[in-house]
Coordinates of C-alpha atoms in Angstrom, one line a residue:
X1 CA 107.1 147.3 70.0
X2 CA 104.2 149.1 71.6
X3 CA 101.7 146.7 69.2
X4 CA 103.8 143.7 70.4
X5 CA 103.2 144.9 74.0
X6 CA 99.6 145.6 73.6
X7 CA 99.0 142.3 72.4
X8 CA 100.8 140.9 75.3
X9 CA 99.0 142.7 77.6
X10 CA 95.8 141.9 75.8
X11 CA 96.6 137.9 75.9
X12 CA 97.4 138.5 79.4
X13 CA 94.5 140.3 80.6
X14 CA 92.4 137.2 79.0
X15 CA 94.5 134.7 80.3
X16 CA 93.9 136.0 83.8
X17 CA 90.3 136.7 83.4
X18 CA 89.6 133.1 82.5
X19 CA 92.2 131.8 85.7
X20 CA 90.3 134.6 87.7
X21 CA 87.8 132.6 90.2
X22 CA 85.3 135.6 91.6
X23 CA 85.1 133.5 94.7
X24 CA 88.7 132.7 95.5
X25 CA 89.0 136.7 95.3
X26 CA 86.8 137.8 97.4
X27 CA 88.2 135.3 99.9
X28 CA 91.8 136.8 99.3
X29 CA 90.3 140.3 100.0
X30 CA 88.3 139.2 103.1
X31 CA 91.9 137.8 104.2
X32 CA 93.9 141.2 103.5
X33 CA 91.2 143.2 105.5
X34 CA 91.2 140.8 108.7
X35 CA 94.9 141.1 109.0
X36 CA 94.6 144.8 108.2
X37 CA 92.2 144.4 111.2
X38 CA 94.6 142.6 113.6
X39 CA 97.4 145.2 112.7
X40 CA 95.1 148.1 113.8
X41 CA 94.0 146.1 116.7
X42 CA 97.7 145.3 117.6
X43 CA 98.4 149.3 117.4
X44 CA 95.5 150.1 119.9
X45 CA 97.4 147.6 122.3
X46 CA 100.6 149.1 121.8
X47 CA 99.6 152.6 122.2
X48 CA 97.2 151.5 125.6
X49 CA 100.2 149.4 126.5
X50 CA 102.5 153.0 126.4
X51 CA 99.7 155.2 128.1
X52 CA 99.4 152.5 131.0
X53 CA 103.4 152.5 131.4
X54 CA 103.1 156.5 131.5
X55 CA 100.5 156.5 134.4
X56 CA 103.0 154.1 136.3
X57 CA 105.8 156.8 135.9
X58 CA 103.1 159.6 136.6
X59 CA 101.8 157.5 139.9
X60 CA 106.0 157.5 141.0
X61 CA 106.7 160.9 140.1
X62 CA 103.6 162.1 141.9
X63 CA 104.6 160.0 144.8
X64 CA 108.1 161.2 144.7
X65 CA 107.1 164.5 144.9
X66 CA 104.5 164.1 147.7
X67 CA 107.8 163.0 150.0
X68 CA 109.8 165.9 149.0
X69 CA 107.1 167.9 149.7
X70 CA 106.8 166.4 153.4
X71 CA 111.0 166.6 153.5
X72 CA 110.9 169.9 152.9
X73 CA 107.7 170.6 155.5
X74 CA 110.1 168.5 158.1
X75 CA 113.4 170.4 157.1
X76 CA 112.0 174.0 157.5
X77 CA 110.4 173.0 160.8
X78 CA 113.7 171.9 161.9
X79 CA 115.3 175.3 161.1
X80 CA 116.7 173.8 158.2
X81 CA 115.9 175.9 155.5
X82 CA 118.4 175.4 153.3
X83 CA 117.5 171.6 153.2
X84 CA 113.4 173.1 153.0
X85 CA 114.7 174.9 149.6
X86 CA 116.5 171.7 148.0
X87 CA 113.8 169.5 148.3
X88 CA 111.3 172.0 147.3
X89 CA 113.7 172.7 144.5
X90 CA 113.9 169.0 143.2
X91 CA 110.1 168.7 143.8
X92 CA 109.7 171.7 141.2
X93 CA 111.8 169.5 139.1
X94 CA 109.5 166.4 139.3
X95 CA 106.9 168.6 138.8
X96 CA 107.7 169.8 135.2
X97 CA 108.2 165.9 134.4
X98 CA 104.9 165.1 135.7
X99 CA 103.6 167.8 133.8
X100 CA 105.1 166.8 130.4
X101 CA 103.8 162.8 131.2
X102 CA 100.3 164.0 131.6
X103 CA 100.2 165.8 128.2
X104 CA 102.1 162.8 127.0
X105 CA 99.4 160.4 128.6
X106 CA 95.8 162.8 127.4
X107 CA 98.1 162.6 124.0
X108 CA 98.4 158.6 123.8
X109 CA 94.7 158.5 125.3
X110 CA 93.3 160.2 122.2
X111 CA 95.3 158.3 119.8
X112 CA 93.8 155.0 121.6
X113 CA 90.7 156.5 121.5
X114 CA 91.1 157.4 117.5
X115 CA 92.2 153.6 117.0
X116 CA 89.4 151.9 119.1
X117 CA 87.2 153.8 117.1
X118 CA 88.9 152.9 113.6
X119 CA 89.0 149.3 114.5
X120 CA 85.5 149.0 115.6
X121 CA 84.4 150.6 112.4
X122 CA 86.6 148.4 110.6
X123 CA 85.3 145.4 112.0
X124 CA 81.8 146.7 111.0
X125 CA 83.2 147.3 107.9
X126 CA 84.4 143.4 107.6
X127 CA 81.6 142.0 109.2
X128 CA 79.7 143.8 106.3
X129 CA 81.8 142.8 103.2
X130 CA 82.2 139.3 104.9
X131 CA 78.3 138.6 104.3
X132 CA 78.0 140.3 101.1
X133 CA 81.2 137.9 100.1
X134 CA 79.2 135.1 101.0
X135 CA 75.9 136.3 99.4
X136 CA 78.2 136.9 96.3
X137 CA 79.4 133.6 96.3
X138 CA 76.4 131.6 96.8
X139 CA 74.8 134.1 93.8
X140 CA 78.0 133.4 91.2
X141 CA 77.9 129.5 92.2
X142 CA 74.2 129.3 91.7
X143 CA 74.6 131.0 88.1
X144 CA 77.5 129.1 87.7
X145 CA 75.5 125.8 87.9
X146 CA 72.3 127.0 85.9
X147 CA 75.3 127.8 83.3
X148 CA 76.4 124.6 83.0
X149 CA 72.7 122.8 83.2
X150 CA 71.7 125.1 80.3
X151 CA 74.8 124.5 78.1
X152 CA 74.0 120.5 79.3
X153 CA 70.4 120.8 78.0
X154 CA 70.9 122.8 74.7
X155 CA 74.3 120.4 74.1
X156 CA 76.5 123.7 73.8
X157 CA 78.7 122.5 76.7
X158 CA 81.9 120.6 75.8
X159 CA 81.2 117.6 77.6
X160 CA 77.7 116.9 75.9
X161 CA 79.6 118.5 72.6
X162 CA 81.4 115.5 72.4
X163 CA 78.5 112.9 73.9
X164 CA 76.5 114.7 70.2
X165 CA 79.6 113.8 68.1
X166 CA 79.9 110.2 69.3
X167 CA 76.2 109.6 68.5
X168 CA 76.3 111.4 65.5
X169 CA 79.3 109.0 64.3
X170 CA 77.3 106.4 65.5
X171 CA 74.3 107.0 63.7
X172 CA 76.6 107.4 60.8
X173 CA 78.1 104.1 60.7
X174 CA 75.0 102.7 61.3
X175 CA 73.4 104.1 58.4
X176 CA 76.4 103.2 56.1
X177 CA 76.4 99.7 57.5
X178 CA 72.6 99.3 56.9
X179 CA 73.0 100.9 52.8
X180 CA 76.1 98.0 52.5
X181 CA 73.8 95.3 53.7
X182 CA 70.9 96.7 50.9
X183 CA 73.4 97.0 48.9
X184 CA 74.7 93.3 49.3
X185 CA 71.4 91.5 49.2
X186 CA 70.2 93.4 45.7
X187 CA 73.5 91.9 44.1
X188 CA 73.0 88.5 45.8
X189 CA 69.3 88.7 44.6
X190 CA 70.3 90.2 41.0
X191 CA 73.2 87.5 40.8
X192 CA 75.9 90.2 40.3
X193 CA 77.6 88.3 43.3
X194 CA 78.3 84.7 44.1
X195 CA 76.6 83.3 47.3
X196 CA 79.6 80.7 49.0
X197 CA 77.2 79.2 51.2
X198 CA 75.3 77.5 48.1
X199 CA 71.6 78.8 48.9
X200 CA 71.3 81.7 46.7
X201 CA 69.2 81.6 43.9
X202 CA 68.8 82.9 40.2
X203 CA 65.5 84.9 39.2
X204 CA 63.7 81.8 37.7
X205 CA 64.2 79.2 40.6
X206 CA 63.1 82.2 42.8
X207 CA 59.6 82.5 40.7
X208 CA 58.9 79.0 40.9
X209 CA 59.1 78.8 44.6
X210 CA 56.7 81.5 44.6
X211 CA 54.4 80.0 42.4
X212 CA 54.4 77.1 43.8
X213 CA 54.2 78.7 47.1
X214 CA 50.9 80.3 46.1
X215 CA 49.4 77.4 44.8
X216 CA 49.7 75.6 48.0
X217 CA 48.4 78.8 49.7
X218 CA 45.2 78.3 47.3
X219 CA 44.8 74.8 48.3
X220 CA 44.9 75.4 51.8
X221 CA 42.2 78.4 51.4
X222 CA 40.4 76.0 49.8
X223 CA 40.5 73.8 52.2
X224 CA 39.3 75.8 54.9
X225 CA 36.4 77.6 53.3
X226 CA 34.8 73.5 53.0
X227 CA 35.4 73.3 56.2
X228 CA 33.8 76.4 57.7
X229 CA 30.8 75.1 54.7
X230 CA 30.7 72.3 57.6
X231 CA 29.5 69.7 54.8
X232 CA 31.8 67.1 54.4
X233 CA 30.5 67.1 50.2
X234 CA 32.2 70.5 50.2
X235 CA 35.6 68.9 51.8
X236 CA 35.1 66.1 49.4
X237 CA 34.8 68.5 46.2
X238 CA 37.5 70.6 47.9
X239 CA 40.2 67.4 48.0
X240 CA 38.2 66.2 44.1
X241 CA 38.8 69.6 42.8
X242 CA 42.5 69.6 44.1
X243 CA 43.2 66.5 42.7
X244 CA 41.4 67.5 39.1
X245 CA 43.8 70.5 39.5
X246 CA 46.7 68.3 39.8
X247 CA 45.5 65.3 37.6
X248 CA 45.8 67.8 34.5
X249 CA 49.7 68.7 35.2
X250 CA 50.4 64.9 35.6
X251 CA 49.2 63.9 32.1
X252 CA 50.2 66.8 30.8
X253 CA 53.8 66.0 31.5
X254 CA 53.4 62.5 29.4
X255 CA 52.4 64.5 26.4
X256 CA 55.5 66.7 26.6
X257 CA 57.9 63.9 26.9
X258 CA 55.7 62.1 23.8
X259 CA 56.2 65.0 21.9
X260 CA 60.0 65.2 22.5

């Protein structure tokens, strides 16, 4: 079991390496650290929000305990000192609240203080990983494409892997096409193979076109040398000499036939 779950984990961890886009995590991080951002921003408006509601309580209290103040002044000039020592008595009252709001508000006060100052260090902090996210991206998306115009260039890229094995079929079937075609003419030349369209011919009909081919080749050499001789005695012993040439092969054909 703990093999099986090694090997899970391993498949895992590559699985999620090759899903894993550098970029799209960086932006998931810069995310989570703008709205941990906003929630420490939101706490430094709730805790000025509180000390601003304490110096309102602080500004009535204090004003509350101005007028008993001034009762109590009116009271014992009146004679009324019983009066005097109530309001002076409730004003001792207000006093201790007042007292206990101010070391609530210098309390709240530092704590804004403390979060003003974590949240503009913070947003330094963001500012900073938000351009070296960007200078991280551009880096990985530049490699990324030099990646993929090497592996185009040396042909090790999957795409161009498969453009190499189409012309490589190619070229194969080309070359096996071109050895049938050899292949095909040599037995139509050797006879090993019947031509249907009636032209092909056998090895000695083949040697007396090409005899007969150079000896109209001759003739025509002939021809042209007596005319570059410019003499028209050298065009009449060229035509003489090719008609001697064939005069021969005419009466020799009447001895043959005599002698069959």
């Amino acid at each position: 079991m703990k093999r099986m779950g090694m090997i899970f984990r391993a498949k895992a961890n590559k699985a999620l390496d090759r899903a894993e886009d550098p970029r799209e995590t960086l932006d998931y991080s810069y995310q989570k650290q703008l709205e941990l951002l906003q929630k420490v921003r939101r706490g430094v408006a709730d805790v000025a929000t509180s000390r601003k509601r304490l110096e309102l309580q602080l500004n009535q209290l204090q004003g509350q305990s101005t007028k008993l103040e001034d009762q109590g002044r009116k009271a014992l000039a009146l004679g009324r000192e019983d009066l005097a020592r109530e309001a002076l008595s409730r004003r001792a009252a207000l006093q201790q609240q007042v007292t206990d709001l101010e070391t609530q508000h210098r309390t709240l006060q530092g704590e804004e203080e403390k979060l003003t100052l974590a949240a503009q260090r913070l947003q330094a902090k963001v500012d900073a990983f938000r351009t070296k996210k960007e200078t991280i991206k551009a880096t990985y998306t530049a490699a990324q494409a030099q990646t993929r115009i090497g592996e185009a260039f040396s042909g090790i890229s999957e795409e161009m892997g498969d453009v190499g094995l189409a012309i490589q079929r190619a070229e194969d079937k080309t070359q096996q096409l071109q050895a049938r075609a050899g292949a095909i003419d040599e037995l139509l030349a050797s006879g090993a193979l019947d031509d249907a369209s009636g032209t092909a011919k056998d090895d000695i009909a083949a040697e007396l076109d090409r005899i007969s081919g150079g000896t109209d080749v001759e003739l025509e050499l002939q021809r042209m040398k007596a005319e570059l001789a410019g003499g028209p005695s050298a065009q009449q012993q060229a035509i003489e000499g090719g008609a001697q040439d064939a005069a021969p092969q005419s009466q020799q054909a009447p001895h043959k036939f005599d002698k069959q």
